[in-house]
JSON list of C-alpha atoms and ligand atoms in Angstrom, two decimals:
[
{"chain": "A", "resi": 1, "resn": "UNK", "atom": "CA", "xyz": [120.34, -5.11, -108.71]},
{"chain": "A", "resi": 2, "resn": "UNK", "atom": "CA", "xyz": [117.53, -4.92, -110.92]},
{"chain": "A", "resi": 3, "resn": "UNK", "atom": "CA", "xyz": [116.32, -1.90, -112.95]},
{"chain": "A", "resi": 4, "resn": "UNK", "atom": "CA", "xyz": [112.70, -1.47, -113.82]},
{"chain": "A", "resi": 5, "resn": "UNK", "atom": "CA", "xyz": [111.35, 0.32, -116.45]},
{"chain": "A", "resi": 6, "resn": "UNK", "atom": "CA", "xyz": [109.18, 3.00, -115.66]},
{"chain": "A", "resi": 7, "resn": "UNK", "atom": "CA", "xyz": [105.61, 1.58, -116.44]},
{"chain": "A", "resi": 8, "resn": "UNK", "atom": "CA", "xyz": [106.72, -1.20, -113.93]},
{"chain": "A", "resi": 9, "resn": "UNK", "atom": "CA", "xyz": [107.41, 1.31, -111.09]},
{"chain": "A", "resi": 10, "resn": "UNK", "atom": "CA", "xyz": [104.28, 0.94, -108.90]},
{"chain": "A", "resi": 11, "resn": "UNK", "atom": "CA", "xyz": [105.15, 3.65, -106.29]},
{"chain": "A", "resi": 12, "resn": "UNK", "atom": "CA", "xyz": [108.11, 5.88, -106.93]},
{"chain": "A", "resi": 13, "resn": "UNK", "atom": "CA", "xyz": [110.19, 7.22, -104.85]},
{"chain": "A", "resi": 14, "resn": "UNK", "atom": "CA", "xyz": [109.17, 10.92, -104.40]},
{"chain": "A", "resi": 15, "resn": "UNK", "atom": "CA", "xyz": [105.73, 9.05, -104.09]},
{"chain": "A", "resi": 16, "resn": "UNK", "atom": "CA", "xyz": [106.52, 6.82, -100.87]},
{"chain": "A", "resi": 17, "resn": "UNK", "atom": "CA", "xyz": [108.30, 10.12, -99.45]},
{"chain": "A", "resi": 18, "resn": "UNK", "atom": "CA", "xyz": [105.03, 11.86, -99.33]},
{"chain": "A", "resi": 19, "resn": "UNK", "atom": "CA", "xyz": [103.05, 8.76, -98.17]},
{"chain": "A", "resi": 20, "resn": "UNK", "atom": "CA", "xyz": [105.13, 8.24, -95.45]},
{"chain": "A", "resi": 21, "resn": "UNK", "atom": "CA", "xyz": [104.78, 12.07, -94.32]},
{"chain": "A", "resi": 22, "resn": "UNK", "atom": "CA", "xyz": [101.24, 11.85, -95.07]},
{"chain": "A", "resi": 23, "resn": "UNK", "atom": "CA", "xyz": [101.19, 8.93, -92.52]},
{"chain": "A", "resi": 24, "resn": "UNK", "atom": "CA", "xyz": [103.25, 10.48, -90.21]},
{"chain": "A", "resi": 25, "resn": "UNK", "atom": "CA", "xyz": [101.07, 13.30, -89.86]},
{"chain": "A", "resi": 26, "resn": "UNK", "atom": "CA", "xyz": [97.52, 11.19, -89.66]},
{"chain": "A", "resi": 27, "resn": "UNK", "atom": "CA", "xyz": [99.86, 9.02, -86.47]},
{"chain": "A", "resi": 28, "resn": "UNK", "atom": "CA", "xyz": [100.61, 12.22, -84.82]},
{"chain": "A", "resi": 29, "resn": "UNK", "atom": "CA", "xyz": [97.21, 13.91, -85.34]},
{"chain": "A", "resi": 30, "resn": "UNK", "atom": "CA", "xyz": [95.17, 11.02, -83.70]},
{"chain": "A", "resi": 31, "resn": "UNK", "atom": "CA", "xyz": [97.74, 11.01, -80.24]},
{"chain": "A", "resi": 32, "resn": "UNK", "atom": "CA", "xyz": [96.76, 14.81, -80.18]},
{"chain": "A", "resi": 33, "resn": "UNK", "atom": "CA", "xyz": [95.59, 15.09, -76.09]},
{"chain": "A", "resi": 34, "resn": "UNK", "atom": "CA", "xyz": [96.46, 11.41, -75.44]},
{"chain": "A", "resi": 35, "resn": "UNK", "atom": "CA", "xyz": [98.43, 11.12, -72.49]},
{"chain": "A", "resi": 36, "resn": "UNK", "atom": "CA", "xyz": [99.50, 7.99, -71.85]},
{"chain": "A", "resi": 37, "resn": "UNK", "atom": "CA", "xyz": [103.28, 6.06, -71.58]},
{"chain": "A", "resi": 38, "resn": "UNK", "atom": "CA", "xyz": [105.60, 6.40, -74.36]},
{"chain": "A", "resi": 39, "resn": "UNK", "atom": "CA", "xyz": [104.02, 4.55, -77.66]},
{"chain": "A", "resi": 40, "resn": "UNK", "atom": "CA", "xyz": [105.71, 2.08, -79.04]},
{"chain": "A", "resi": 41, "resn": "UNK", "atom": "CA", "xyz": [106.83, 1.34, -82.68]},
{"chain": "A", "resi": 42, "resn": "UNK", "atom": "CA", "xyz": [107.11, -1.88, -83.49]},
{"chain": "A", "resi": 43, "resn": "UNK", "atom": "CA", "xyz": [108.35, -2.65, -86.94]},
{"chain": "A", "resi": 44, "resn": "UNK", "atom": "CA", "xyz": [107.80, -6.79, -88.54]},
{"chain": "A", "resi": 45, "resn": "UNK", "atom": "CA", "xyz": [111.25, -7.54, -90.21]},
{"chain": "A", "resi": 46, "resn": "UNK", "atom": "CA", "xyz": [112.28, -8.16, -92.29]},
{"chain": "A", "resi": 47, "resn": "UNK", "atom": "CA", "xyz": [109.97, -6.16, -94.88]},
{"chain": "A", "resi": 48, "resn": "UNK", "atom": "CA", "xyz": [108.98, -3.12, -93.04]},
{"chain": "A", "resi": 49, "resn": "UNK", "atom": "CA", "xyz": [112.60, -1.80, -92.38]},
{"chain": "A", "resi": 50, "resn": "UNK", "atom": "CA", "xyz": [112.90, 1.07, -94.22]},
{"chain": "A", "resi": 51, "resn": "UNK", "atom": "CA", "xyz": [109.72, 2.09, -93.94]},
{"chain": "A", "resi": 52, "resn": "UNK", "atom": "CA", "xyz": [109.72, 2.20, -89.59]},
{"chain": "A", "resi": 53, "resn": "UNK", "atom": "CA", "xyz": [113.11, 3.80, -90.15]},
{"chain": "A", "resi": 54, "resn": "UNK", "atom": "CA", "xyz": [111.78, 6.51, -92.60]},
{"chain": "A", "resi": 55, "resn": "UNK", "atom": "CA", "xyz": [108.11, 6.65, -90.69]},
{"chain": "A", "resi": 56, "resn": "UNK", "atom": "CA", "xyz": [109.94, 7.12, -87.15]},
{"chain": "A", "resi": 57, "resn": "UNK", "atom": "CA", "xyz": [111.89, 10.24, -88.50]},
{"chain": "A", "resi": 58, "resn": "UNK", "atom": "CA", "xyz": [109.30, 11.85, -89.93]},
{"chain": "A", "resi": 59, "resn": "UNK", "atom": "CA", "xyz": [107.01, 11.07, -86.66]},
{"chain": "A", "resi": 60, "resn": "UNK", "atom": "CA", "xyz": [108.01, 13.87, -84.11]},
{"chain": "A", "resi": 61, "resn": "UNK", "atom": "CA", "xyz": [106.39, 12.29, -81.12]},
{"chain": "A", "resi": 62, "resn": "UNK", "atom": "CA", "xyz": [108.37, 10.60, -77.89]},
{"chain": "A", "resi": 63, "resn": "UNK", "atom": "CA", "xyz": [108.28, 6.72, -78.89]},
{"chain": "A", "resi": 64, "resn": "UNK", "atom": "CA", "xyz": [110.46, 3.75, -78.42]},
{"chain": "A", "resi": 65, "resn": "UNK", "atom": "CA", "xyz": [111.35, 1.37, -81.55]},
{"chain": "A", "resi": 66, "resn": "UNK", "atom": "CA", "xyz": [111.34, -2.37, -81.63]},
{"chain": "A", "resi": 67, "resn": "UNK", "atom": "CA", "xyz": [111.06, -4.86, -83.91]},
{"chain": "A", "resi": 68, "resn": "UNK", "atom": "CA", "xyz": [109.70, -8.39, -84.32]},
{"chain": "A", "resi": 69, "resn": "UNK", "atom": "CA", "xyz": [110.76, -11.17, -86.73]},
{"chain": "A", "resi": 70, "resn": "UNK", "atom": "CA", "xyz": [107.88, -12.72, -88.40]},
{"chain": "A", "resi": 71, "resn": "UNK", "atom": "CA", "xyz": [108.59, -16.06, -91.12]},
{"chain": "A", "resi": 72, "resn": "UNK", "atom": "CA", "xyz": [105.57, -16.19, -93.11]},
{"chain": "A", "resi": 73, "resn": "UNK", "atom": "CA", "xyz": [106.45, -19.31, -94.56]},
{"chain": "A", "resi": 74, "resn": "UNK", "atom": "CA", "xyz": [108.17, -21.48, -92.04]},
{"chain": "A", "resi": 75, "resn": "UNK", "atom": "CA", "xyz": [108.14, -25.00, -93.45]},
{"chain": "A", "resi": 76, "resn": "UNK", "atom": "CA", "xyz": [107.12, -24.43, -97.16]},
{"chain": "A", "resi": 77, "resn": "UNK", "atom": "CA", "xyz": [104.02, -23.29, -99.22]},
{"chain": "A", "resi": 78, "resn": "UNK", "atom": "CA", "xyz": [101.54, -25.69, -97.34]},
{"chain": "A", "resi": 79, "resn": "UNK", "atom": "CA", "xyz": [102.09, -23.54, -94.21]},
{"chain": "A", "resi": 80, "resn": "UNK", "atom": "CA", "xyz": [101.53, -20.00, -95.49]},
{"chain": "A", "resi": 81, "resn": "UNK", "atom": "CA", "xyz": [98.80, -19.43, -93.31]},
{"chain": "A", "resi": 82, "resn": "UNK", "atom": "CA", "xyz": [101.09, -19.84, -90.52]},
{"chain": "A", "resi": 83, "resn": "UNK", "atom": "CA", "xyz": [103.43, -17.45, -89.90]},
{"chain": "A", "resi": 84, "resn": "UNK", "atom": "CA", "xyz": [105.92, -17.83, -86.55]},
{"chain": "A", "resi": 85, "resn": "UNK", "atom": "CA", "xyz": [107.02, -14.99, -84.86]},
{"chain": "A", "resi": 86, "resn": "UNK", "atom": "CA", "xyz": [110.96, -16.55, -85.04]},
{"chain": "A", "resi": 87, "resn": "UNK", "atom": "CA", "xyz": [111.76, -13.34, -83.11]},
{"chain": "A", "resi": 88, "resn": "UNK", "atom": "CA", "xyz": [109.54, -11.53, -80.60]},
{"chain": "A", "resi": 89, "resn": "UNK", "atom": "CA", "xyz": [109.39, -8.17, -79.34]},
{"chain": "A", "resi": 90, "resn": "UNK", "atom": "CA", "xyz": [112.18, -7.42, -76.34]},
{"chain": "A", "resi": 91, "resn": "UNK", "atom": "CA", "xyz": [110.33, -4.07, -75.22]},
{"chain": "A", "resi": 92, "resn": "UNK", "atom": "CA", "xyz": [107.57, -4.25, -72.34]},
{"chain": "A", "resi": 93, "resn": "UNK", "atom": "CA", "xyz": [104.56, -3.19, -74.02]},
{"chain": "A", "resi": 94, "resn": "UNK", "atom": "CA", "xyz": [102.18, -3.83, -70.80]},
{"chain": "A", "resi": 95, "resn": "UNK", "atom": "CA", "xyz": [99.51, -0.26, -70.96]},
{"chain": "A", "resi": 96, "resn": "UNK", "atom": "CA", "xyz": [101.31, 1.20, -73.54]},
{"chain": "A", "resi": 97, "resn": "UNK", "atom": "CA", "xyz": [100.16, 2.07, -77.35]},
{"chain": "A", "resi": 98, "resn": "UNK", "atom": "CA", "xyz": [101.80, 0.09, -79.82]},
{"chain": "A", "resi": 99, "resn": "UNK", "atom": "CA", "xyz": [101.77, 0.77, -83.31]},
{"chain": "A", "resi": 100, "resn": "UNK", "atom": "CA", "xyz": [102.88, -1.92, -85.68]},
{"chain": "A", "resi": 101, "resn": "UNK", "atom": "CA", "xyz": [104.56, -1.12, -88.78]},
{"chain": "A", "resi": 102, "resn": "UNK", "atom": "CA", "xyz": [104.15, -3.78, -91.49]},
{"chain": "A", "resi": 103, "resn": "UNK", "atom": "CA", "xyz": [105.64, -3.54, -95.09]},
{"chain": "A", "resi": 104, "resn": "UNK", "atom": "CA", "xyz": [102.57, -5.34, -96.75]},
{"chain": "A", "resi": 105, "resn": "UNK", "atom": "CA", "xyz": [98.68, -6.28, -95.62]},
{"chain": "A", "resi": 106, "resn": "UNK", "atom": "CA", "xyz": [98.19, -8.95, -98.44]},
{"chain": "A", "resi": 107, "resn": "UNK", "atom": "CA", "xyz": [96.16, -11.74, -96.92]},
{"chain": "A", "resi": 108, "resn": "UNK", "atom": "CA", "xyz": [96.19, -10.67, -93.72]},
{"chain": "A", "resi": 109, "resn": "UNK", "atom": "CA", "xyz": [97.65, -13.57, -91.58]},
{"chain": "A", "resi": 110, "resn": "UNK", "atom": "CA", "xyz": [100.95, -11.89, -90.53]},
{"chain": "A", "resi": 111, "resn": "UNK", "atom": "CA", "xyz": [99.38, -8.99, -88.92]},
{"chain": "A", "resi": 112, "resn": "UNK", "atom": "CA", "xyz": [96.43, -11.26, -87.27]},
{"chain": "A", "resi": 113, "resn": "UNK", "atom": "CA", "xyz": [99.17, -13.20, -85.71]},
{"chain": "A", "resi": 114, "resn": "UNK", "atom": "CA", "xyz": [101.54, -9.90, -84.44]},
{"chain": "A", "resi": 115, "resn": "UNK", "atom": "CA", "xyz": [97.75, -8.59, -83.29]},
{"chain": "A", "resi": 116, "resn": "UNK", "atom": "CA", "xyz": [97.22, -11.58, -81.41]},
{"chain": "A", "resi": 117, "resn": "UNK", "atom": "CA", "xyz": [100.50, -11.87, -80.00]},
{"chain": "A", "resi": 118, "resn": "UNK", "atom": "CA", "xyz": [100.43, -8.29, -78.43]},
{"chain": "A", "resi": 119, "resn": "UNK", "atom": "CA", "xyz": [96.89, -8.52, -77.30]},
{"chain": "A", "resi": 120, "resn": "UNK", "atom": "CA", "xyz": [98.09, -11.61, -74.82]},
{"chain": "A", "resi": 121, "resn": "UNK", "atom": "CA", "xyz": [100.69, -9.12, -73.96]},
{"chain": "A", "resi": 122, "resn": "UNK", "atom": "CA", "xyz": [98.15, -6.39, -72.10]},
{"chain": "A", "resi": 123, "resn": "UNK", "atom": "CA", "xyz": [98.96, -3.07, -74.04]},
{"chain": "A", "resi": 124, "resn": "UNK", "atom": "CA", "xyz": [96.78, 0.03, -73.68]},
{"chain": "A", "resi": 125, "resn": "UNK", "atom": "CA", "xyz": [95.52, -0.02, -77.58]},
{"chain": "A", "resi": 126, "resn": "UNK", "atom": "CA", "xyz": [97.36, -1.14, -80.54]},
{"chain": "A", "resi": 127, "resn": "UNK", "atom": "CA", "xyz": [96.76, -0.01, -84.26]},
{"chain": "A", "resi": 128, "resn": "UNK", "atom": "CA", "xyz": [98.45, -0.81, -87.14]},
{"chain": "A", "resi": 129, "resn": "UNK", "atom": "CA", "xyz": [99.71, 1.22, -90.41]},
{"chain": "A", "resi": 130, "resn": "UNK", "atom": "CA", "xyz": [101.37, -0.44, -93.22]},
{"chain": "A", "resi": 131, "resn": "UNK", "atom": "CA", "xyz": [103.23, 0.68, -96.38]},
{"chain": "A", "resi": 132, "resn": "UNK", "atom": "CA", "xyz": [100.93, -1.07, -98.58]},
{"chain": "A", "resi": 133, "resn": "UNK", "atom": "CA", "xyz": [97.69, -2.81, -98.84]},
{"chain": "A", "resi": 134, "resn": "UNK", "atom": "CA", "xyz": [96.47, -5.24, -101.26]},
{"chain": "A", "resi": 135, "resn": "UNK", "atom": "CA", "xyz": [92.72, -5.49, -100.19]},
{"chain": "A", "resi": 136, "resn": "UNK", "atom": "CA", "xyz": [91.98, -8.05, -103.39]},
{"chain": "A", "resi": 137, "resn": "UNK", "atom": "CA", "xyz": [94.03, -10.84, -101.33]},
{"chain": "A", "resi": 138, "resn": "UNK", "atom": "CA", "xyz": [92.72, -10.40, -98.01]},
{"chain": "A", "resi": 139, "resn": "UNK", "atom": "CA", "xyz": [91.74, -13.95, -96.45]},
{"chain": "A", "resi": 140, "resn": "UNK", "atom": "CA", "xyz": [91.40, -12.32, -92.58]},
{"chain": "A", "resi": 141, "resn": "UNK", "atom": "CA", "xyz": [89.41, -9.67, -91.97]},
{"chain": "A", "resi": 142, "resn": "UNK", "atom": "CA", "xyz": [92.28, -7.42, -90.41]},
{"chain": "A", "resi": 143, "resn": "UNK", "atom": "CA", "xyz": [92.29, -4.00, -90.55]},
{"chain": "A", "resi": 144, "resn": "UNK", "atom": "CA", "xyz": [95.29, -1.29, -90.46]},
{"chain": "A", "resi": 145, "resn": "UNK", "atom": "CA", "xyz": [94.31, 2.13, -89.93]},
{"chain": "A", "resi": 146, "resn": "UNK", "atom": "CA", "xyz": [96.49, 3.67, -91.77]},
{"chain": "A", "resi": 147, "resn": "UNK", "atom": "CA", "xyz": [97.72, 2.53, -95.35]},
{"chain": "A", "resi": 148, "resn": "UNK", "atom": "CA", "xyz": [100.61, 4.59, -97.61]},
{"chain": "A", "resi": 149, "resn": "UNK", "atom": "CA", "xyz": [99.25, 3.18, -100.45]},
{"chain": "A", "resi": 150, "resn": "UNK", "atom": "CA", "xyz": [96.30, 0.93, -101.84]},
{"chain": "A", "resi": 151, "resn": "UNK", "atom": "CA", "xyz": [98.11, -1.41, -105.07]},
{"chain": "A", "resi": 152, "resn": "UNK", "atom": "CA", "xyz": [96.54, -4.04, -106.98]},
{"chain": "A", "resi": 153, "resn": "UNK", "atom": "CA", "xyz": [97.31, -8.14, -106.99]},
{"chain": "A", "resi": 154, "resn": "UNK", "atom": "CA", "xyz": [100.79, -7.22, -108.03]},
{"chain": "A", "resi": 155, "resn": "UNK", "atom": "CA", "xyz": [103.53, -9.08, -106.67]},
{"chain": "A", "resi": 156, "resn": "UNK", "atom": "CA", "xyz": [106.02, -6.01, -105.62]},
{"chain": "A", "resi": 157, "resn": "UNK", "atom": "CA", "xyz": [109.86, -5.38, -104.46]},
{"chain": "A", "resi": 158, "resn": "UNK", "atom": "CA", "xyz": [111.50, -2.48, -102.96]},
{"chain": "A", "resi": 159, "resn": "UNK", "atom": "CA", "xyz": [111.44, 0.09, -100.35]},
{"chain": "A", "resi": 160, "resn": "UNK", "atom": "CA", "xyz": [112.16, -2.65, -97.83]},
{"chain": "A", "resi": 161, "resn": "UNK", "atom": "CA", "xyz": [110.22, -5.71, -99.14]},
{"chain": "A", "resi": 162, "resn": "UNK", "atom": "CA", "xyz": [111.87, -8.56, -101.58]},
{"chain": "A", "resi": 163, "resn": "UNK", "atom": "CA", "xyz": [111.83, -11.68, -103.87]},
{"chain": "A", "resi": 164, "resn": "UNK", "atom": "CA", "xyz": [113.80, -14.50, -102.61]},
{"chain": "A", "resi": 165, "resn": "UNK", "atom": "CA", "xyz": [115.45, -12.00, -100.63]},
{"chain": "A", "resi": 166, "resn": "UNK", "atom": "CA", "xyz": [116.72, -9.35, -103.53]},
{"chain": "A", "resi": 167, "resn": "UNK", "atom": "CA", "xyz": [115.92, -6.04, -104.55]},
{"chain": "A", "resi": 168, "resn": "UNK", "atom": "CA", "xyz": [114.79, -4.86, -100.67]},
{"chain": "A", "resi": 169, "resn": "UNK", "atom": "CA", "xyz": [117.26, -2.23, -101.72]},
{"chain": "A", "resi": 170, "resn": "UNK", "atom": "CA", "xyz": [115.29, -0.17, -104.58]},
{"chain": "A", "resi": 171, "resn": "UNK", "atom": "CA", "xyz": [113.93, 3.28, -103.33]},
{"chain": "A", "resi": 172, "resn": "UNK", "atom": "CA", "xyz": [110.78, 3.12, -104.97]},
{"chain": "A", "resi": 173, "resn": "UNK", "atom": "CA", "xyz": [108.14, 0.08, -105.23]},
{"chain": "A", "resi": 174, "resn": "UNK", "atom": "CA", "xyz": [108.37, -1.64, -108.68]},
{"chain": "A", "resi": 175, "resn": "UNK", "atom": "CA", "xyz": [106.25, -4.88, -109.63]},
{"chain": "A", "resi": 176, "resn": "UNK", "atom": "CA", "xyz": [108.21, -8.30, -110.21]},
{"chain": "A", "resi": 177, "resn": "UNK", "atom": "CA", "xyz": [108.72, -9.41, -113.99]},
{"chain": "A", "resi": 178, "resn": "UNK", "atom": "CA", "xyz": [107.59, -12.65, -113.91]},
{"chain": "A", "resi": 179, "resn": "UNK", "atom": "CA", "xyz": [109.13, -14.87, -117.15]},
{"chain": "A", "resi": 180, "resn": "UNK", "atom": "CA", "xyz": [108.44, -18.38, -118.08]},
{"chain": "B", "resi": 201, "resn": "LIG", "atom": "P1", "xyz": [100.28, -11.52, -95.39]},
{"chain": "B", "resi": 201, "resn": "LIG", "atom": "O1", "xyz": [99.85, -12.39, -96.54]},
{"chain": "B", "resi": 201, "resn": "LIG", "atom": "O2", "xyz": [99.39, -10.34, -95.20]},
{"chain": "B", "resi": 201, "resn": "LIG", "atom": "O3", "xyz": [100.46, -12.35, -94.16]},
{"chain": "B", "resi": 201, "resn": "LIG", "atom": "O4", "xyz": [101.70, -10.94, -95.79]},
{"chain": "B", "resi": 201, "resn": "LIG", "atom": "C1", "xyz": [102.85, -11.60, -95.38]},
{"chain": "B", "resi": 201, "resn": "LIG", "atom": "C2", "xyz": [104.09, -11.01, -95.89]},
{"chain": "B", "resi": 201, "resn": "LIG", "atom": "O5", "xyz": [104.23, -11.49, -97.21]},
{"chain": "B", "resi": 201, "resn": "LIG", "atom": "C3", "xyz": [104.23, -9.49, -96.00]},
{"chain": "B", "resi": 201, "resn": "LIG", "atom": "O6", "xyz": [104.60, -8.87, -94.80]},
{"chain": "B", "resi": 201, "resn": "LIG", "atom": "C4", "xyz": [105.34, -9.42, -97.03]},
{"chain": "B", "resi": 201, "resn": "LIG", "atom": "O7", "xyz": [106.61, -9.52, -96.40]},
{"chain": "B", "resi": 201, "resn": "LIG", "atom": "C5", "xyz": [105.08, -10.65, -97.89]},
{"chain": "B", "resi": 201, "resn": "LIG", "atom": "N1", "xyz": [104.44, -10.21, -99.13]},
{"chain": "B", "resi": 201, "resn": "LIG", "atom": "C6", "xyz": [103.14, -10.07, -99.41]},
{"chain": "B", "resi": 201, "resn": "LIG", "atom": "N2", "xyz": [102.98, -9.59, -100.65]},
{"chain": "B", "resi": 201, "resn": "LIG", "atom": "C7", "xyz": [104.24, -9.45, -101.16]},
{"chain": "B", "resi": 201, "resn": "LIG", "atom": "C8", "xyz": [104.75, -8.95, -102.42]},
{"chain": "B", "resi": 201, "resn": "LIG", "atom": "O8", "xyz": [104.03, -8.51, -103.33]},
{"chain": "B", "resi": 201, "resn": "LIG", "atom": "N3", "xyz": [106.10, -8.94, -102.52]},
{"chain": "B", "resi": 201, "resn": "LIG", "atom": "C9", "xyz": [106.94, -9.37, -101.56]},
{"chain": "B", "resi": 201, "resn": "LIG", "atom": "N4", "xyz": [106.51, -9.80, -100.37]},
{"chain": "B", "resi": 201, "resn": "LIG", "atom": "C10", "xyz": [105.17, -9.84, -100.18]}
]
């Protein structure tokens, strides 16, 4: 497993404990006098699993959990712009609130697609929160309402989210050494 040093630890992990809460808190706060079905929680795998997993302990409301499976690269580099939901919610979301739970917002695309995908789907409302957000790579104009943290064009592992499927293990967010 790798080890960063600590000037390449972007978010540690007493850091992304506190985000989360903080999150948790602003979720719970805006479904003060809202009564509608049970929300839903819908995590994208495979990146935001620690973070639904962490963010639905700390929630305290009624909700159900799901996930979806999003690829973001299906077929090779050509096609990032097109990510495939390989694996689509089970749970009925018809006039329910969903909340998706996404590890990253970098350009944008996944959570345009999950948005689009639940919107054909008739739920009440849906809003989105995400671990991280890196607004300098946004290519859709998507918006998630509530963000852990704000990080520069940093190409990150950890807390859920990998390179070439390693390090999703690490409990705080560190950025990628890149070597030639
Ligand atoms: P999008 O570009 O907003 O569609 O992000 C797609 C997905 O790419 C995210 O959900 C992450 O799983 C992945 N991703 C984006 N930035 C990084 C990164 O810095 N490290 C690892 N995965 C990333």
């Amino acid at each position: 497993m790798a080890d960063y040093r600590d000037d390449e630890i972007l978010v540690a992990e007493y850091q992304i404990d506190r985000g989360i809460d903080r999150v948790a808190r602003q979720i719970a706060s805006s479904r003060k006098n809202i009564v509608t079905d049970t929300p839903v929680i819908l995590g994208v795998l495979n990146g935001a699993f620690m973070f639904t997993s962490e963010l639905v302990r700390k929630l305290h409301i009624e909700c159900y959990v799901d996930f979806c499976r999003v690829s973001s690269y299906p077929a090779g580099p050509d096609l990032k712009n097109q990510p495939q939901i390989t694996c689509p919610p089970k749970i009925d979301v018809t006039g329910r609130d969903v909340y998706i739970v996404e590890d990253i917002v970098d350009t944008g695309h996944t959570l345009h697609h999950v948005l689009n995908l639940l919107k054909s789907r008739n739920p009440n409302r849906i809003e989105a929160c995400a671990l991280l957000d890196k607004p300098l790579r946004r290519e859709v104009d998507v918006k998630s309402r509530w963000i852990g943290f704000e990080i520069p064009d940093e190409f990150v592992v950890g807390y859920g989210i990998d390179y070439a499927q390693r390090d999703r293990n690490l409990s705080y967010i560190g950025k990628v050494r890149f070597t030639s």
